[in-house]
Each structure stands twice: as structure tokens, then as C-alpha cells.
mmCIF file of C-alpha atoms and ligand atoms in Angstrom:
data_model
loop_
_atom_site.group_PDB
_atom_site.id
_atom_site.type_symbol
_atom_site.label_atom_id
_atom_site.label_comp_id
_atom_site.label_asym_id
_atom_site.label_seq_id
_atom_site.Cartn_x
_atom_site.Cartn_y
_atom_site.Cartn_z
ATOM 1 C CA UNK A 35 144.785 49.896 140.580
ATOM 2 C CA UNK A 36 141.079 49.446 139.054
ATOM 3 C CA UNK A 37 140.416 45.996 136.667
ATOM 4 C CA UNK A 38 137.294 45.935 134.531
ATOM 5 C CA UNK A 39 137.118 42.629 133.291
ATOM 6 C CA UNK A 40 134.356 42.115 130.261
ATOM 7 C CA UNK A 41 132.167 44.640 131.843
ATOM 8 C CA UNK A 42 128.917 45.193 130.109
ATOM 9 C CA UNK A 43 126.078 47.484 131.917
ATOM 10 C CA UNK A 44 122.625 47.249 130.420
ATOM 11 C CA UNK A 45 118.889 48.819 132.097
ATOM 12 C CA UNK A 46 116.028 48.152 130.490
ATOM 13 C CA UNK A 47 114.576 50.398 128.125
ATOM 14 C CA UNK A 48 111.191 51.805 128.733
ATOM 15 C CA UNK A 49 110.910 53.093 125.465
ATOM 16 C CA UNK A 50 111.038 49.228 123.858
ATOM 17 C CA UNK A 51 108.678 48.453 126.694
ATOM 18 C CA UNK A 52 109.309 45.341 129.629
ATOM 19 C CA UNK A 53 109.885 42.724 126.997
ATOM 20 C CA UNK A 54 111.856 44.644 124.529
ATOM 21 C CA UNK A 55 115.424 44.333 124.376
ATOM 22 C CA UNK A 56 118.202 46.027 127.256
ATOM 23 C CA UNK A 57 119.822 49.308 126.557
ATOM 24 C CA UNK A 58 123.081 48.553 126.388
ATOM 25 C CA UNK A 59 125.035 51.213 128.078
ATOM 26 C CA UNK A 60 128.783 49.721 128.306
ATOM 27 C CA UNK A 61 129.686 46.721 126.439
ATOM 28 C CA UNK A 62 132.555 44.395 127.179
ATOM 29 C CA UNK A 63 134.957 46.679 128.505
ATOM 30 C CA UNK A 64 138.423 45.181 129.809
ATOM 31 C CA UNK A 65 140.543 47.838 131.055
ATOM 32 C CA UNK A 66 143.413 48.079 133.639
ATOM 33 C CA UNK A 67 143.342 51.711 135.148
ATOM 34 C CA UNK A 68 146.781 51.652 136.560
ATOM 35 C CA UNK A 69 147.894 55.080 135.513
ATOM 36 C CA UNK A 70 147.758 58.065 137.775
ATOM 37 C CA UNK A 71 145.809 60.270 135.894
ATOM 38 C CA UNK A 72 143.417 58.902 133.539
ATOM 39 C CA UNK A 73 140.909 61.342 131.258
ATOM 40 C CA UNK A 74 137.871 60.225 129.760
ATOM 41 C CA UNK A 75 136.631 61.905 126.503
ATOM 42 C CA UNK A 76 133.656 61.293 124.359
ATOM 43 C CA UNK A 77 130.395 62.928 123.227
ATOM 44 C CA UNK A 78 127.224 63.406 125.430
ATOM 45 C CA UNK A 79 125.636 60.223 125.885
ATOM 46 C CA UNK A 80 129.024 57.909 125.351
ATOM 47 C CA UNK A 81 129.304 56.516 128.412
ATOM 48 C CA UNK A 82 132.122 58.386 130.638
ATOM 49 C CA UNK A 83 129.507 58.877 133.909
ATOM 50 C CA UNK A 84 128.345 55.279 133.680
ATOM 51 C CA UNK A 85 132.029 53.825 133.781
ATOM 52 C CA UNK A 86 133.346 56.343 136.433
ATOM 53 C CA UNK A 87 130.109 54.955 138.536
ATOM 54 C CA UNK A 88 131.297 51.795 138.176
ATOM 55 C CA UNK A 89 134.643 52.431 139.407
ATOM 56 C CA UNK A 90 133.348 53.255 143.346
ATOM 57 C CA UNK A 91 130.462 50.603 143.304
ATOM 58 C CA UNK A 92 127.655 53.804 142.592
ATOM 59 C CA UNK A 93 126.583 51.487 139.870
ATOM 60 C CA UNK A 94 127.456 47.481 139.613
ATOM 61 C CA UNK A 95 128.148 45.765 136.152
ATOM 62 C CA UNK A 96 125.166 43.671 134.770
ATOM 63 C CA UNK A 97 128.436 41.506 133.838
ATOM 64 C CA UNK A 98 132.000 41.158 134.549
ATOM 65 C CA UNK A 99 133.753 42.419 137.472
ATOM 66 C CA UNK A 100 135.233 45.651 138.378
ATOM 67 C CA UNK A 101 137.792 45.705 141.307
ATOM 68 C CA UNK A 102 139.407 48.176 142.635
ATOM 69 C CA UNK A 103 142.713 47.126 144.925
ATOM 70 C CA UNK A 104 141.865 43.551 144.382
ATOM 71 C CA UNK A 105 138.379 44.173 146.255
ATOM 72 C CA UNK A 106 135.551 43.335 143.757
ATOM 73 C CA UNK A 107 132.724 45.993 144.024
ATOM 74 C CA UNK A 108 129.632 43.604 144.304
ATOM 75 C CA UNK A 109 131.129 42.318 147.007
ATOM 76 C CA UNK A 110 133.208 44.819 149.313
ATOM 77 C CA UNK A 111 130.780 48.394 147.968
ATOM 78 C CA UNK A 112 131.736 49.803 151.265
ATOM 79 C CA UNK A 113 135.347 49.448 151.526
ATOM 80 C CA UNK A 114 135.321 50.338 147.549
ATOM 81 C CA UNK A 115 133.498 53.678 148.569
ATOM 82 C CA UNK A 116 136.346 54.122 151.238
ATOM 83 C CA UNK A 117 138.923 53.986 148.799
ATOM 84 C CA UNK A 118 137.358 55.942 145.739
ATOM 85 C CA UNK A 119 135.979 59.245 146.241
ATOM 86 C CA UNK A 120 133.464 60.355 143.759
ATOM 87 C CA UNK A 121 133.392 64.046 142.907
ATOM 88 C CA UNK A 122 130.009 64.961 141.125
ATOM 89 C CA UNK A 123 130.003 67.778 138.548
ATOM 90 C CA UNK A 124 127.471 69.586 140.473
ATOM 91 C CA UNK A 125 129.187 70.454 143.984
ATOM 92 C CA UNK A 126 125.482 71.312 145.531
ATOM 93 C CA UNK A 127 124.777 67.436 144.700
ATOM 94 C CA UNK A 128 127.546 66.793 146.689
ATOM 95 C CA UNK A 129 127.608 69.277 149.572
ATOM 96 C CA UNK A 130 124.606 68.145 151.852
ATOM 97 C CA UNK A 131 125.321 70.636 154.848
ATOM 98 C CA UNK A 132 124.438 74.601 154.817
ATOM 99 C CA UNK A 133 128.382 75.604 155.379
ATOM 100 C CA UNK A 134 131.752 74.039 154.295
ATOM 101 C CA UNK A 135 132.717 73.103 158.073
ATOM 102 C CA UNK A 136 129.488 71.282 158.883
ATOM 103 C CA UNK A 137 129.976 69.686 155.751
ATOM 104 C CA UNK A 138 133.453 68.765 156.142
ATOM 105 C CA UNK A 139 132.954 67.231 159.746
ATOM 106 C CA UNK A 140 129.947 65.427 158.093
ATOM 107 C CA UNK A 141 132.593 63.795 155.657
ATOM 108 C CA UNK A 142 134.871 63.271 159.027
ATOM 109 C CA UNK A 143 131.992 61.577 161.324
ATOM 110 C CA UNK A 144 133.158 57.828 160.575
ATOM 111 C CA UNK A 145 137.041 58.515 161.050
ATOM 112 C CA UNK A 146 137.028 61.180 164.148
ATOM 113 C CA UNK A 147 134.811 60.339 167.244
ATOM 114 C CA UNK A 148 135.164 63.306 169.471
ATOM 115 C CA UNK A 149 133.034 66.290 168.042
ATOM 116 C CA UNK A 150 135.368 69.041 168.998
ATOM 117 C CA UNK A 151 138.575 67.100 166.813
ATOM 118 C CA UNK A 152 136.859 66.720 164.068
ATOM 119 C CA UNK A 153 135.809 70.623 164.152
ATOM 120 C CA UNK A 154 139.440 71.472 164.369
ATOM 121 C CA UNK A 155 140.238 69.119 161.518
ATOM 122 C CA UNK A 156 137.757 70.089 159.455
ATOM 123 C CA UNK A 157 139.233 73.651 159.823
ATOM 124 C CA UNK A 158 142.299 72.339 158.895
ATOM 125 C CA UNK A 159 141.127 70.804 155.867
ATOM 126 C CA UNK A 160 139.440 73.844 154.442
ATOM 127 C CA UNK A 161 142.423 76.054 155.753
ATOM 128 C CA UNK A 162 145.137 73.719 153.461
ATOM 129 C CA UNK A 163 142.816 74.608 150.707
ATOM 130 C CA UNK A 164 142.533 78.160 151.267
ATOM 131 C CA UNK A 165 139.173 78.157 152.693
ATOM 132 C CA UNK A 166 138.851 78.723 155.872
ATOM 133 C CA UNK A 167 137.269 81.920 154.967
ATOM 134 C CA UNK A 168 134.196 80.561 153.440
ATOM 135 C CA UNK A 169 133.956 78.115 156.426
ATOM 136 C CA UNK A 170 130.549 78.955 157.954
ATOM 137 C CA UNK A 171 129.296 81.078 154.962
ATOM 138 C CA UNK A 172 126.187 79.491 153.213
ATOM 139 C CA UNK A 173 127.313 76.872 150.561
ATOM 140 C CA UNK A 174 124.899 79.219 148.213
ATOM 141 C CA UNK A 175 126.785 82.215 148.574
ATOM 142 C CA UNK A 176 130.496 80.251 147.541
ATOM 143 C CA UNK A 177 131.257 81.228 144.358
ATOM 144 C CA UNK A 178 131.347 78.495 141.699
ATOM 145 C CA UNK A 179 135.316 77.636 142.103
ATOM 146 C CA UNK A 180 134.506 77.594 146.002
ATOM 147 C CA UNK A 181 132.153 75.284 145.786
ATOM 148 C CA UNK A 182 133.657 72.781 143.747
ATOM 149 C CA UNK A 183 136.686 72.907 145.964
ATOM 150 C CA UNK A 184 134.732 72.660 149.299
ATOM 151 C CA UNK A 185 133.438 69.681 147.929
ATOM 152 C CA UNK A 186 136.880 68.013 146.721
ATOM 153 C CA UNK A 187 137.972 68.659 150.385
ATOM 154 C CA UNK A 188 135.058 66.897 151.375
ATOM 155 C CA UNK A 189 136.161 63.992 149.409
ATOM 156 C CA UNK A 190 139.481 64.076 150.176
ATOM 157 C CA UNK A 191 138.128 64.437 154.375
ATOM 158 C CA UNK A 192 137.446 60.634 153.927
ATOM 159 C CA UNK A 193 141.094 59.936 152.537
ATOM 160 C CA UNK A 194 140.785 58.018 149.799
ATOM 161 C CA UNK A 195 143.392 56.540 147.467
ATOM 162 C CA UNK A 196 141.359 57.161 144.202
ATOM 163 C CA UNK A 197 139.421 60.552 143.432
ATOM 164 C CA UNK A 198 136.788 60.000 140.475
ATOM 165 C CA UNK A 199 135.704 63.360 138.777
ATOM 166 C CA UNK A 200 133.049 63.450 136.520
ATOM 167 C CA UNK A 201 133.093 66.752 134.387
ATOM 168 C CA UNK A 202 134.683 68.672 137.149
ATOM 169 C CA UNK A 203 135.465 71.780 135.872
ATOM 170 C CA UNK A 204 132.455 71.894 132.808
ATOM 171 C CA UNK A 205 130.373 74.654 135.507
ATOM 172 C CA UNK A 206 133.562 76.846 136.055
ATOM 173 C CA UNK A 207 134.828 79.761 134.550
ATOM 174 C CA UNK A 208 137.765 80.124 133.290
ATOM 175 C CA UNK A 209 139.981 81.003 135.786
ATOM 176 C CA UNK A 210 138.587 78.632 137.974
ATOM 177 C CA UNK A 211 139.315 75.868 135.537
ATOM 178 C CA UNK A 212 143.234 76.779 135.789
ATOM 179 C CA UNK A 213 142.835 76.557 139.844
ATOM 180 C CA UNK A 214 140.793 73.434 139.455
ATOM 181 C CA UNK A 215 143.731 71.553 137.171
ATOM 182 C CA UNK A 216 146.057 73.182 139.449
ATOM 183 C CA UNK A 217 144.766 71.234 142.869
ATOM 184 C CA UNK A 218 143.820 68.133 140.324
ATOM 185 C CA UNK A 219 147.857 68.153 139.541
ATOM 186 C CA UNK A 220 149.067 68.688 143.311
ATOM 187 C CA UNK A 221 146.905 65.849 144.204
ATOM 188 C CA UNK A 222 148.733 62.707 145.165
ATOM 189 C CA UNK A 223 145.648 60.562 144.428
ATOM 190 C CA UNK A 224 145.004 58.285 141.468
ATOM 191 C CA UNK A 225 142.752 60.852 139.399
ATOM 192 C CA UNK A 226 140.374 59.232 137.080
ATOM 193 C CA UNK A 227 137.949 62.517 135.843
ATOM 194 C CA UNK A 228 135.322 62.681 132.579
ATOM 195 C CA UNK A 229 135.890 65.756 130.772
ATOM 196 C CA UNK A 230 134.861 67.891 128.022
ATOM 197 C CA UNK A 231 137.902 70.186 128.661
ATOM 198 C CA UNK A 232 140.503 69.024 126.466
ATOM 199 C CA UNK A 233 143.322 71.003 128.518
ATOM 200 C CA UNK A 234 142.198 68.809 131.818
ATOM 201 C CA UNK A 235 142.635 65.898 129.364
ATOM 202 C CA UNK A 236 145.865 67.071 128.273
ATOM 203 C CA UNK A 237 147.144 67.108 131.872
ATOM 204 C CA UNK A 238 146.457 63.422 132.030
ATOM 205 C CA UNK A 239 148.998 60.579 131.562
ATOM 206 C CA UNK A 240 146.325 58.249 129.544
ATOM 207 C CA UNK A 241 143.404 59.077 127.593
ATOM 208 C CA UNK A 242 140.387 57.201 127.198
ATOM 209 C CA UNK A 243 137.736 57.726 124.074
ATOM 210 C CA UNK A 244 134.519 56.053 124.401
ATOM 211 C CA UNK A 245 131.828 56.118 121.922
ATOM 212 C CA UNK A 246 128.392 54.780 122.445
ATOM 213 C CA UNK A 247 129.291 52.632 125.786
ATOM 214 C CA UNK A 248 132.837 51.157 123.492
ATOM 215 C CA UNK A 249 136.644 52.354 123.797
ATOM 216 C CA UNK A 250 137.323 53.921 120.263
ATOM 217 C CA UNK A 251 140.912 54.503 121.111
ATOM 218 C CA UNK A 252 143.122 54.242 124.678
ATOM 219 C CA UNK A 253 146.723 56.389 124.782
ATOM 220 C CA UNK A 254 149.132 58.770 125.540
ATOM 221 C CA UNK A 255 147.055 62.334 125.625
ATOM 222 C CA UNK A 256 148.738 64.030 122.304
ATOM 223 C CA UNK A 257 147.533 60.989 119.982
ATOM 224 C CA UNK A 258 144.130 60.483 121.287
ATOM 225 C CA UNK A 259 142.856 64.052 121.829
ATOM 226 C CA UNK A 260 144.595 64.883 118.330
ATOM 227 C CA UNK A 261 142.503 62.107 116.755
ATOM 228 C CA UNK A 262 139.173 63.203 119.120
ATOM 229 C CA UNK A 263 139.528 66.520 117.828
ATOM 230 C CA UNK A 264 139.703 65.616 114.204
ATOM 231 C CA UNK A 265 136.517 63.490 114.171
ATOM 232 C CA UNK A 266 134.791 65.542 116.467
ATOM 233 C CA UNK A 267 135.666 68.511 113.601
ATOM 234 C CA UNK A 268 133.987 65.952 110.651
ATOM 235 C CA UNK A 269 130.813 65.227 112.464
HETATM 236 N N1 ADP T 555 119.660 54.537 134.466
HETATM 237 C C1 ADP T 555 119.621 54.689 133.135
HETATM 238 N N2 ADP T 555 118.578 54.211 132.417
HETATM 239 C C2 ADP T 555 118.548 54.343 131.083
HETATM 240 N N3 ADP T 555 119.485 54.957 130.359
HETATM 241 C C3 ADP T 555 120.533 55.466 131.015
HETATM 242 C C4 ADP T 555 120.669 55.363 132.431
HETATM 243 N N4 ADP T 555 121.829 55.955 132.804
HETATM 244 C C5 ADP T 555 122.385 56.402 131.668
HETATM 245 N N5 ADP T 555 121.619 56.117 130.595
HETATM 246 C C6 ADP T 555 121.933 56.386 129.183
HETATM 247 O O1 ADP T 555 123.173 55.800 128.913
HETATM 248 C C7 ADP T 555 123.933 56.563 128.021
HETATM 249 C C8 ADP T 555 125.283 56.882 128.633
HETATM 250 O O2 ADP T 555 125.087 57.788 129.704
HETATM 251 P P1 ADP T 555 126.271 58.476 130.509
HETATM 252 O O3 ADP T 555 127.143 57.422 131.062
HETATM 253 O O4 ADP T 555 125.641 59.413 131.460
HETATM 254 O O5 ADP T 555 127.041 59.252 129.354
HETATM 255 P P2 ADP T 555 128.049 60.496 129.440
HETATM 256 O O6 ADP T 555 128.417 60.703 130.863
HETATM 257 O O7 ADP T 555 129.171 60.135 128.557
HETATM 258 O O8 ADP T 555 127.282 61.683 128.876
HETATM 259 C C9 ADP T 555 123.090 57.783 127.696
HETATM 260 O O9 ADP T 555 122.420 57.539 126.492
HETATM 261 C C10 ADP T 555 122.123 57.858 128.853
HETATM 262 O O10 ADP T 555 120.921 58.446 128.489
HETATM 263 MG MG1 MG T 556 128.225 62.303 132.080
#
């Protein structure tokens, strides 16, 4: 389970110069993530990336406290980290090795000492998700599905309890999208994911709307998205 309790995230803003006021990117937010799959929804700019960065210690609150399993992330980042994977929408900002297996026994490193273990489990790991074919094939050549699901396994390499997606299906084509909510489904993780893609939010057991760093409404999927859609359709 992940608290935010009166969580407020400001930078400064260059364009009102050093003394002008913060930006204010998430204000007061007191939220109790307990749900298994949780969506975020809201236009460009509203906030979803910050608050998902808050979630694994990425980012810290200005104010407030996050915790995540009773560990608070200013103080415990690396056990946070341990327990929340964080799945970027771009899987080449993710995948820091030239193949899937070299990345995969990167992600492996701190849990499996001997080298030739964590080769065989990292084979493992891409074979459960049908890719042991793409194992020592450049990450450049994967196609776009590929790639976002060699870098879920990496994620998932690390075992975590929590996965954190932001946007992870908004570079993948359709019928990757299906496989992509597929996997999501299967997973036995807590899934907390931003999305544009109102059938991954529909999959969800909670929605969340932000607007402009605020929650404009919190719910069951069919009464939020209905209510996104229609003032998404006045704008
Ligand atoms: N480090 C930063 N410095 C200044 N502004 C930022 C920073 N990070 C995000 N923002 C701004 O905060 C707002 C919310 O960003 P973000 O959380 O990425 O929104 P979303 O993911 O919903 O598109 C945007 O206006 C963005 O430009
Ligand atoms: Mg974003």
C-alpha cells in the first residue's frame, strides 16, 4: 500500500525568474493507493508523471510524505526503489544494455552473485515472456511491443511488489496495446500506470483524474472515464 499524505511538489520557475514565485506542480494530495490496479487520467501537463515519480522516490515531495509499505521515501529511497519498479514510456530510456539478456542480468546483478546463474535466469525471464528469441538481438532491432516487454521483464528481474507505468502502451500499435493489457492483467503486482488509453484505464479497479497537479474526481473506472470523456468532448 502507497500513503500520500498532503503532498505538494513545487520547482522553481525560471520563467518568473529566482525570486518569483514556485511552480506548483502537485498540490496537497492525500491519497491511499491500496487498490491493485490504479489508472491515472488527465490532459498533458496535469500531473500523472510527477505523482507516479513520487511513488518510487524518483522525485521527493517539497511537502508531506509519501510511503510506500510503511517506508517513507525521503528516508528508505533505496528499499522504496526495491519495492516499486518504474516502467518508463520509452523502453530505450529504460533498456541500458545492447541485448535483452545483458540487460536482464544487468537488472539481476544485486540479487544473483555467480555470473553464469544469473545468465540462466535471465534466460528464464525472457523465455516466461516469450522472448527468448530476441535475447541477444540488438535492443534496436526489437520491434516496438518487444521492447516494451523486454523492459517490463527487466523490472520485474528485480521483483518488486509495485510496478509503476507511465504511458505504457501510448508508443504501441494496436495490437501491441492488447498484448501489453494482456501481461499488465496477468501480473500479480500492484499496477499503478498513467495513461491516455482509456481501455488500459478501463481495465483498472480505480481511476484517478488529475487536473493541473489536483484530483478532479477518484472512482470506480465506468464513472470517472464516463465523466473524463464528457469534459474532455466540451473543451
Ligand atoms: N522539473 C520540472 N521543472 C519545471 N516544470 C516541470 C518539471 N517537471 C514537470 N514540470 C511541469 O509540471 C507539469 C506536470 O508535468 P507532468 O507530471 O510531466 O505531467 P503529465 O505527465 O500529466 O503530462 C507540466 O506543466 C510540466 O511542464
Ligand atoms: Mg507524463
Amino acid at each position: 500500500m502507497i500513503e500520500l499524505d498532503g503532498v505538494r511538489v513545487e520547482v522553481a520557475d525560471y520563467a518568473a525568474g529566482a525570486r518569483g514565485p514556485a511552480k506548483v506542480l502537485l498540490d496537497r494530495l492525500n491519497l491511499t493507493l491500496a487498490e491493485q490496479r490504479i489508472a491515472l487520467v488527465g490532459s498533458n501537463g496535469s500531473g500523472k508523471s510527477t505523482l507516479l515519480k513520487l511513488l518510487n522516490g524518483l522525485i521527493l515531495p517539497s511537502d508531506g510524505t509519501v510511503s510506500v509499505a510503511g517506508l517513507d521515501t525521503r528516508k528508505h529511497g533505496k528499499a522504496v526503489r526495491q519495492r516499486v519498479g518504474y516502467v518508463f514510456t520509452d523502453p530505450l530510456a529504460q533498456l541500458v544494455m545492447s541485448t535483452p539478456l545483458d540487460d536482464v542480468q544487468l537488472s539481476l546483478r544485486p540479487l544473483i552473485k555467480n555470473k553464469g546463474e544469473r545468465r540462466e535466469k535471465a534466460r528464464d525471464l525472457l523465455a516466461q515472456r516469450g522472448l527468448l528469441h530476441t535475447a541477444d538481438q540488438s535492443i534496436y532491432d526489437l520491434s516496438g511491443g518487444e521492447r516494451q516487454l523486454v523492459s517490463l521483464t527487466t523490472v520485474l528481474a528485480v521483483e518488486p511488489d509495485i510496478i509503476v507505468a507511465d504511458e505504457p502502451t501510448t508508443l504501441l500499435d494496436l495490437r501491441n496495446r492488447y498484448l501489453l493489457r494482456r501481461v499488465f492483467s496477468e501480473l500479480p503486482h500492484q499496477i499503478i500506470v498513467s495513461t491516455h488509453d482509456l481501455d488500459v484505464a478501463g481495465d483498472m479497479d480505480r481511476v484517478i483524474w488529475l487536473e493541473g497537479g489536483a484530483v478532479v474526481e477518484d472512482g470506480v473506472p465506468s464513472n470517472v472515464l464516463a465523466h473524463y470523456r464528457d469534459a474532455m468532448a466540451l473543451r
